Tab-separated table of C-alpha atoms and ligand atoms in Angstrom:
chain	number	residue	atom	x	y	z
A	1	MET	CA	110.620	-18.020	131.776
A	2	LYS	CA	111.179	-21.033	133.953
A	3	PHE	CA	108.686	-23.764	134.753
A	4	LYS	CA	109.299	-26.054	137.693
A	5	ILE	CA	107.043	-28.927	138.625
A	6	LYS	CA	106.631	-28.995	142.395
A	7	LYS	CA	104.335	-31.919	143.102
A	8	LEU	CA	102.978	-34.794	141.051
A	9	SER	CA	99.756	-36.445	142.134
A	10	THR	CA	100.180	-40.186	142.609
A	11	GLN	CA	96.438	-40.657	141.987
A	12	THR	CA	95.937	-38.764	138.716
A	13	ARG	CA	98.046	-36.844	136.182
A	14	ALA	CA	97.485	-33.620	138.187
A	15	ARG	CA	100.537	-31.584	139.106
A	16	THR	CA	101.455	-28.300	140.738
A	17	GLY	CA	104.185	-26.061	139.426
A	18	LYS	CA	105.766	-22.636	139.482
A	19	LEU	CA	105.938	-20.583	136.316
A	20	GLU	CA	108.514	-17.852	136.795
A	21	THR	CA	108.061	-14.834	134.538
A	22	ALA	CA	109.831	-11.472	134.611
A	23	ARG	CA	106.700	-9.917	136.121
A	24	GLY	CA	105.942	-12.497	138.765
A	25	VAL	CA	105.689	-16.128	139.748
A	26	ILE	CA	102.523	-17.984	138.786
A	27	GLU	CA	101.491	-21.004	140.802
A	28	THR	CA	99.918	-23.672	138.615
A	29	PRO	CA	97.361	-25.034	137.927
A	30	ILE	CA	95.989	-21.545	137.348
A	31	PHE	CA	92.947	-19.849	135.894
A	32	MET	CA	93.485	-16.586	133.983
A	33	PRO	CA	90.656	-14.027	134.093
A	34	VAL	CA	89.937	-12.592	130.650
A	35	GLY	CA	90.641	-8.885	130.132
A	36	THR	CA	89.559	-8.640	126.510
A	37	LEU	CA	89.955	-4.907	125.901
A	38	GLY	CA	92.659	-4.209	128.474
A	39	THR	CA	90.210	-4.539	131.364
A	40	VAL	CA	88.658	-7.451	133.225
A	41	LYS	CA	85.177	-6.087	132.646
A	42	SER	CA	83.860	-3.960	135.518
A	43	LEU	CA	86.891	-4.505	137.834
A	44	SER	CA	89.898	-2.322	138.625
A	45	PRO	CA	93.285	-4.094	138.505
A	46	GLU	CA	93.423	-3.882	142.324
A	47	GLU	CA	90.126	-5.746	142.510
A	48	VAL	CA	91.378	-8.352	140.032
A	49	ALA	CA	94.481	-8.877	142.181
A	50	GLY	CA	92.303	-8.908	145.307
A	51	CYS	CA	90.394	-11.858	143.839
A	52	GLY	CA	93.700	-13.756	143.728
A	53	ALA	CA	94.600	-13.312	140.040
A	54	GLN	CA	98.255	-14.044	139.257
A	55	ILE	CA	98.021	-13.509	135.494
A	56	ILE	CA	95.363	-12.096	133.183
A	57	LEU	CA	94.602	-12.453	129.507
A	58	GLY	CA	94.350	-9.747	126.847
A	59	ASN	CA	92.919	-10.074	123.330
A	60	THR	CA	95.234	-9.074	120.497
A	61	TYR	CA	92.502	-8.668	117.892
A	62	HIS	CA	90.536	-6.205	120.036
A	63	LEU	CA	93.530	-4.177	121.228
A	64	TYR	CA	95.018	-4.014	117.725
A	65	LEU	CA	91.795	-2.507	116.361
A	66	ARG	CA	91.066	-0.332	119.377
A	67	PRO	CA	92.921	1.638	120.731
A	68	GLY	CA	95.679	0.409	118.338
A	69	CYS	CA	99.339	-0.416	118.848
A	70	GLU	CA	100.549	3.133	118.364
A	71	VAL	CA	98.597	4.212	121.458
A	72	ILE	CA	99.732	1.309	123.659
A	73	ASP	CA	103.316	1.700	122.428
A	74	ARG	CA	103.371	5.216	123.936
A	75	PHE	CA	103.044	3.516	127.323
A	76	GLY	CA	105.676	0.892	126.570
A	77	GLY	CA	103.101	-1.884	126.580
A	78	LEU	CA	99.762	-3.022	127.907
A	79	HIS	CA	100.854	-3.293	131.552
A	80	ARG	CA	101.432	0.403	131.999
A	81	PHE	CA	98.547	1.379	129.744
A	82	MET	CA	96.035	-0.536	131.896
A	83	HIS	CA	97.900	-0.309	135.228
A	84	TRP	CA	98.438	-4.060	135.771
A	85	ASP	CA	102.027	-4.931	136.631
A	86	GLY	CA	101.588	-8.712	136.847
A	87	PRO	CA	102.043	-11.129	133.949
A	88	ILE	CA	99.757	-10.903	130.895
A	89	LEU	CA	99.065	-13.602	128.331
A	90	THR	CA	97.758	-12.476	124.948
A	91	ASP	CA	96.053	-14.611	122.332
A	92	SER	CA	97.044	-14.380	118.678
A	93	GLY	CA	93.894	-12.682	117.411
A	94	GLY	CA	93.080	-15.633	115.177
A	95	PHE	CA	90.082	-16.830	117.143
A	96	GLN	CA	88.404	-13.396	117.102
A	97	VAL	CA	89.071	-12.918	113.391
A	98	PHE	CA	87.418	-16.292	112.926
A	99	SER	CA	84.471	-15.625	115.250
A	100	LEU	CA	83.858	-11.847	115.196
A	101	ALA	CA	85.261	-10.186	112.104
A	102	ARG	CA	83.988	-10.464	108.565
A	103	LEU	CA	86.627	-12.895	107.426
A	104	SER	CA	87.205	-12.647	103.722
A	105	LYS	CA	90.116	-15.013	103.130
A	106	ILE	CA	92.518	-17.461	104.745
A	107	SER	CA	95.659	-17.953	102.687
A	108	GLU	CA	99.223	-19.067	103.255
A	109	GLU	CA	100.004	-15.449	104.081
A	110	GLY	CA	97.415	-15.059	106.856
A	111	TYR	CA	93.856	-13.914	107.547
A	112	THR	CA	92.347	-11.102	105.479
A	113	PHE	CA	89.416	-9.610	107.350
A	114	GLN	CA	87.224	-6.590	107.912
A	115	SER	CA	86.997	-5.022	111.361
A	116	HIS	CA	83.730	-5.677	113.213
A	117	ILE	CA	83.900	-2.048	114.403
A	118	ASP	CA	84.218	0.004	111.226
A	119	GLY	CA	84.568	-2.453	108.361
A	120	SER	CA	88.204	-1.459	107.673
A	121	ARG	CA	90.332	-4.090	105.923
A	122	HIS	CA	93.305	-5.762	107.614
A	123	ILE	CA	95.692	-8.655	107.116
A	124	LEU	CA	96.684	-10.677	110.152
A	125	THR	CA	99.822	-12.630	109.309
A	126	PRO	CA	101.804	-14.734	111.800
A	127	GLU	CA	104.456	-12.002	111.868
A	128	LYS	CA	101.850	-9.270	112.403
A	129	SER	CA	100.253	-11.174	115.268
A	130	ILE	CA	103.601	-11.513	117.058
A	131	GLU	CA	104.535	-7.912	116.265
A	132	VAL	CA	101.329	-6.715	117.953
A	133	GLN	CA	101.822	-9.029	120.937
A	134	LEU	CA	105.412	-7.789	121.360
A	135	CYS	CA	104.131	-4.211	121.175
A	136	LEU	CA	101.740	-5.117	124.017
A	137	ASP	CA	104.878	-6.497	125.748
A	138	SER	CA	102.951	-9.631	126.516
A	139	ASP	CA	104.660	-12.005	128.950
A	140	ILE	CA	103.210	-14.973	127.093
A	141	SER	CA	102.282	-14.601	123.429
A	142	MET	CA	100.416	-17.215	121.423
A	143	CYS	CA	101.177	-18.378	117.888
A	144	LEU	CA	98.660	-17.552	115.191
A	145	ASP	CA	96.723	-20.715	114.386
A	146	GLN	CA	93.940	-21.643	112.037
A	147	CYS	CA	90.787	-22.177	114.032
A	148	ILE	CA	88.202	-24.509	112.614
A	149	GLN	CA	84.552	-24.993	113.348
A	150	TYR	CA	82.998	-28.147	114.768
A	151	PRO	CA	82.159	-30.434	113.119
A	152	ALA	CA	84.733	-30.367	110.321
A	153	SER	CA	85.899	-32.985	107.869
A	154	ARG	CA	89.176	-34.780	108.371
A	155	ASP	CA	90.653	-33.166	105.238
A	156	GLU	CA	89.764	-29.668	106.422
A	157	VAL	CA	91.210	-30.326	109.885
A	158	ALA	CA	94.403	-31.846	108.447
A	159	ALA	CA	94.932	-28.852	106.138
A	160	ALA	CA	94.327	-26.421	109.015
A	161	LEU	CA	96.837	-28.157	111.255
A	162	GLU	CA	99.526	-28.180	108.558
A	163	LEU	CA	98.972	-24.449	107.986
A	164	THR	CA	99.057	-23.918	111.767
A	165	THR	CA	102.475	-25.613	111.914
A	166	ARG	CA	103.859	-23.497	109.067
A	167	TRP	CA	102.495	-20.364	110.785
A	168	ALA	CA	104.006	-21.527	114.096
A	169	GLN	CA	107.434	-21.686	112.435
A	170	ARG	CA	106.989	-18.143	111.117
A	171	CYS	CA	105.786	-16.922	114.533
A	172	PHE	CA	108.750	-18.596	116.220
A	173	GLU	CA	111.289	-17.017	113.851
A	174	PHE	CA	109.792	-13.535	114.134
A	175	TRP	CA	109.589	-13.871	117.928
A	176	GLU	CA	113.221	-15.048	118.229
A	177	GLU	CA	114.439	-12.088	116.203
A	178	ASN	CA	112.357	-9.407	117.889
A	179	ARG	CA	111.622	-10.485	121.455
A	180	ARG	CA	112.915	-8.995	124.647
A	181	PRO	CA	113.967	-11.357	127.463
A	182	GLN	CA	110.564	-11.130	129.184
A	183	ASN	CA	108.535	-12.166	126.096
A	184	ASN	CA	107.633	-15.850	125.806
A	185	LEU	CA	105.796	-17.719	123.078
A	186	PHE	CA	103.521	-20.772	123.253
A	187	GLY	CA	102.698	-23.119	120.383
A	188	ILE	CA	99.090	-24.234	119.839
A	189	VAL	CA	98.218	-27.824	119.020
A	190	GLN	CA	95.298	-28.209	116.614
A	191	GLY	CA	93.840	-31.337	115.014
A	192	GLY	CA	90.143	-31.016	115.821
A	193	MET	CA	88.460	-34.139	117.138
A	194	TYR	CA	90.849	-36.537	115.348
A	195	PRO	CA	93.353	-38.084	117.791
A	196	ASP	CA	95.899	-38.984	115.099
A	197	LEU	CA	95.840	-35.412	113.803
A	198	ARG	CA	96.326	-34.092	117.330
A	199	GLU	CA	99.322	-36.427	117.559
A	200	ARG	CA	100.748	-35.122	114.296
A	201	SER	CA	100.271	-31.498	115.355
A	202	ALA	CA	101.904	-32.066	118.761
A	203	ALA	CA	104.895	-33.836	117.177
A	204	GLN	CA	105.424	-31.060	114.621
A	205	LEU	CA	105.260	-28.309	117.239
A	206	ALA	CA	107.513	-30.148	119.707
A	207	GLU	CA	110.344	-29.733	117.178
A	208	LEU	CA	110.232	-25.977	117.701
A	209	ASP	CA	110.770	-26.320	121.467
A	210	PHE	CA	108.408	-23.555	122.604
A	211	PRO	CA	108.555	-22.377	126.247
A	212	GLY	CA	104.993	-23.727	126.628
A	213	TYR	CA	102.205	-25.460	124.735
A	214	ALA	CA	98.490	-24.902	124.386
A	215	ILE	CA	95.666	-27.053	123.131
A	216	GLY	CA	93.401	-25.043	120.846
A	217	GLY	CA	90.201	-25.929	119.076
A	218	LEU	CA	88.466	-27.407	122.114
A	219	SER	CA	85.214	-26.112	123.560
A	220	VAL	CA	84.048	-25.049	120.085
A	221	GLY	CA	80.615	-26.637	120.294
A	222	GLU	CA	81.522	-30.321	120.666
A	223	PRO	CA	79.932	-32.425	123.440
A	224	ILE	CA	81.693	-32.141	126.823
A	225	ASP	CA	82.662	-35.815	126.863
A	226	LEU	CA	84.389	-35.480	123.502
A	227	MET	CA	86.234	-32.350	124.665
A	228	ARG	CA	87.544	-34.172	127.746
A	229	GLU	CA	88.403	-37.274	125.712
A	230	LEU	CA	90.516	-35.193	123.310
A	231	ALA	CA	92.205	-33.377	126.201
A	232	ASP	CA	92.932	-36.740	127.843
A	233	PHE	CA	94.549	-37.949	124.624
A	234	THR	CA	96.426	-34.754	123.751
A	235	LEU	CA	97.837	-33.580	127.112
A	236	PRO	CA	100.344	-36.481	127.450
A	237	LEU	CA	101.612	-35.735	123.916
A	238	LEU	CA	102.934	-32.355	125.113
A	239	PRO	CA	106.353	-32.206	126.812
A	240	ASP	CA	105.874	-32.741	130.562
A	241	GLU	CA	108.552	-30.221	131.516
A	242	LYS	CA	106.591	-27.391	129.819
A	243	PRO	CA	103.392	-25.663	130.979
A	244	LYS	CA	100.267	-27.064	129.304
A	245	TYR	CA	97.441	-24.634	128.615
A	246	ILE	CA	93.910	-25.518	127.517
A	247	MET	CA	92.400	-22.508	125.774
A	248	GLY	CA	88.874	-21.241	126.335
A	249	VAL	CA	87.796	-23.811	128.958
A	250	GLY	CA	85.596	-23.980	131.014
A	251	THR	CA	83.124	-24.732	133.809
A	252	PRO	CA	84.342	-25.466	137.360
A	253	GLU	CA	83.751	-29.175	136.584
A	254	ASP	CA	85.896	-28.897	133.430
A	255	LEU	CA	88.744	-27.352	135.419
A	256	VAL	CA	88.696	-30.133	138.023
A	257	GLU	CA	88.611	-32.848	135.327
A	258	LEU	CA	91.265	-31.290	133.108
A	259	VAL	CA	93.663	-30.676	136.001
A	260	ALA	CA	93.356	-34.404	136.734
A	261	LEU	CA	94.458	-35.038	133.144
A	262	GLY	CA	97.559	-32.871	133.541
A	263	ALA	CA	96.546	-29.351	132.412
A	264	ASP	CA	98.281	-26.366	134.065
A	265	MET	CA	96.594	-23.241	132.676
A	266	PHE	CA	93.076	-22.172	131.729
A	267	ASP	CA	91.162	-19.114	130.592
A	268	CYS	CA	87.474	-18.597	129.986
A	269	VAL	CA	84.989	-15.730	129.861
A	270	MET	CA	82.536	-17.747	131.940
A	271	PRO	CA	83.083	-16.219	135.418
A	272	THR	CA	83.061	-12.633	134.087
A	273	ARG	CA	80.374	-12.990	131.416
A	274	ASN	CA	78.029	-14.999	133.640
A	275	ALA	CA	78.432	-12.427	136.425
A	276	ARG	CA	76.955	-9.830	134.115
A	277	THR	CA	73.886	-11.986	133.507
A	278	GLY	CA	73.400	-12.674	137.217
A	279	GLN	CA	74.751	-16.252	137.144
A	280	LEU	CA	76.862	-16.792	140.251
A	281	PHE	CA	79.126	-19.745	141.020
A	282	THR	CA	79.260	-21.356	144.451
A	283	GLY	CA	80.661	-24.542	145.915
A	284	SER	CA	77.114	-25.860	146.293
A	285	GLY	CA	76.044	-25.028	142.737
A	286	ASN	CA	75.298	-22.031	140.545
A	287	LEU	CA	72.581	-19.552	141.378
A	288	ASN	CA	70.679	-16.962	139.410
A	289	ILE	CA	70.612	-13.825	141.532
A	290	ALA	CA	67.470	-12.544	139.734
A	291	ASN	CA	65.462	-15.414	141.238
A	292	ALA	CA	62.483	-14.217	143.340
A	293	ARG	CA	63.495	-16.499	146.216
A	294	PHE	CA	66.426	-14.156	146.980
A	295	ARG	CA	64.178	-11.102	147.399
A	296	GLU	CA	64.472	-10.993	151.184
A	297	ASP	CA	67.509	-13.224	151.568
A	298	THR	CA	69.927	-11.652	154.052
A	299	ALA	CA	72.662	-14.263	153.497
A	300	PRO	CA	75.734	-13.627	151.304
A	301	ILE	CA	76.025	-15.363	147.912
A	302	GLU	CA	78.006	-18.125	149.593
A	303	ASP	CA	78.503	-18.739	153.297
A	304	GLY	CA	82.186	-18.759	154.172
A	305	CYS	CA	83.280	-17.027	150.931
A	306	THR	CA	86.045	-14.531	151.704
A	307	CYS	CA	85.476	-12.285	148.669
A	308	TYR	CA	84.734	-8.586	149.124
A	309	THR	CA	81.160	-9.040	147.882
A	310	CYS	CA	80.293	-11.845	150.294
A	311	GLN	CA	81.956	-10.007	153.180
A	312	HIS	CA	79.656	-6.995	152.811
A	313	TYR	CA	76.538	-7.688	150.755
A	314	SER	CA	73.451	-9.867	150.891
A	315	ARG	CA	71.716	-11.799	148.135
A	316	ALA	CA	68.707	-9.493	148.566
A	317	TYR	CA	70.821	-6.389	147.915
A	318	LEU	CA	72.612	-8.000	144.944
A	319	ARG	CA	69.255	-9.083	143.518
A	320	HIS	CA	67.943	-5.548	143.921
A	321	LEU	CA	70.996	-4.057	142.153
A	322	TYR	CA	70.766	-6.587	139.369
A	323	LYS	CA	67.027	-6.134	138.825
A	324	ALA	CA	67.498	-2.344	138.756
A	325	ARG	CA	70.415	-2.750	136.290
A	326	GLU	CA	72.650	-0.763	138.633
A	327	LEU	CA	76.304	-0.686	137.531
A	328	LEU	CA	77.502	-1.912	140.932
A	329	ALA	CA	75.728	-5.229	140.279
A	330	TYR	CA	78.205	-6.118	137.508
A	331	ARG	CA	81.199	-5.273	139.662
A	332	LEU	CA	80.087	-7.106	142.811
A	333	ASN	CA	78.929	-10.179	140.873
A	334	THR	CA	82.198	-10.279	138.920
A	335	ILE	CA	84.298	-10.015	142.090
A	336	HIS	CA	82.536	-13.042	143.534
A	337	ASN	CA	82.752	-15.170	140.381
A	338	VAL	CA	86.417	-14.424	139.682
A	339	HIS	CA	87.208	-15.073	143.342
A	340	TYR	CA	85.303	-18.365	143.160
A	341	TYR	CA	87.322	-19.559	140.146
A	342	LEU	CA	90.667	-18.516	141.608
A	343	ASN	CA	89.834	-19.951	144.994
A	344	LEU	CA	88.828	-23.222	143.342
A	345	MET	CA	92.265	-23.341	141.700
A	346	ALA	CA	93.933	-22.624	145.056
A	347	ASP	CA	91.957	-25.503	146.617
A	348	ILE	CA	92.953	-27.754	143.709
A	349	ARG	CA	96.634	-26.879	144.224
A	350	ALA	CA	96.372	-27.570	147.951
A	351	ALA	CA	94.734	-30.952	147.268
A	352	ILE	CA	97.495	-31.924	144.807
A	353	LYS	CA	100.194	-30.841	147.271
A	354	ALA	CA	98.599	-32.989	149.978
A	355	ASP	CA	98.238	-35.783	147.371
A	356	GLU	CA	94.515	-35.896	148.105
A	357	PHE	CA	93.152	-34.957	144.706
A	358	ILE	CA	90.697	-37.868	144.436
A	359	LYS	CA	89.245	-37.041	147.854
A	360	PHE	CA	88.996	-33.382	146.857
A	361	ARG	CA	87.224	-34.222	143.605
A	362	LYS	CA	84.712	-36.467	145.363
A	363	GLU	CA	83.928	-33.715	147.872
A	364	PHE	CA	83.671	-31.135	145.073
A	365	TYR	CA	81.004	-33.181	143.251
A	366	ARG	CA	79.165	-34.046	146.449
A	367	LYS	CA	78.699	-30.339	147.217
A	368	ARG	CA	78.052	-28.972	143.698
A	369	LYS	CA	74.374	-29.281	142.830
A	370	PRO	CA	72.545	-28.383	139.629
A	371	SER	CA	71.834	-24.679	139.029
A	372	THR	CA	68.946	-23.079	140.904
B	401	LIG	ZN1	81.916	-14.343	147.409
């Protein structure tokens, strides 16, 4: 994998770059739609690509439990299994074990947990996490880290970050021994809301010289200002010549702010999950398609939007589908939201290239209004 920085903003820390993977070139900054179970919910891979996706995310915890590695291995990896030939980033499974499974123990060895599906017992070690991600033939794998809730005491956070570093070393060694040329691995900086602990984590991980770095443990319930403050502090600690990924973030406003601070990659369930509850993103603010004021509205979700949904369907029709719980509602809403996020990133890249990021950001806020 090669990462080349193409343009540095003179006004902010924003930058554009090209991330070259064996399965395609990714223009950064980029948003990665989440395909938890080997599908971006409700969309075919062609539709995901049609929305402008250059890379998608898969969840190791979910795919490991169902359908299981032995099934995906028969297809030589997740790409062929799900019919997506572009790059895929997979998470380590740690966050889902922490948030979904019945976690029984965290030890030096790894996480011991019970499946949320059938209660079966499993151990997720750093080596196991990488083994599963290599079986998925992930283009970018993530190190297993210890997630921690917010708020947490300094001692708890410090212990979690030290364990995360030791696990990162084990992940790195297992990856080096077992990877194929196309498989890359990112380290994850932890340290909670304590800047000095973030600094310690970043310094420890930098020694391993990963192909890329992520910031984990943000957007876990802390106030937005604190999240951005920590990102502002932590992003410059990561090596500038490597891609910088902020995990699990965020709103369109978060993306604009975090790009300005130097972030290159994002993922979040927001565009897909909100689509399924009728929450649609537009340049002039979010709208709830169930709202009675759209009952006879012949306009598209957003004037000027080039997505398939806006090209062919009205708000009145989308409201009708949504109110009737028709399956097409989920698909059409998701197409628009994913397109909105990816188009926003394309606009951000264009603004950085023209070195007009500040002007772009001003315009973005002027147009975006509170939800209606
Ligand atoms: Zn649209």
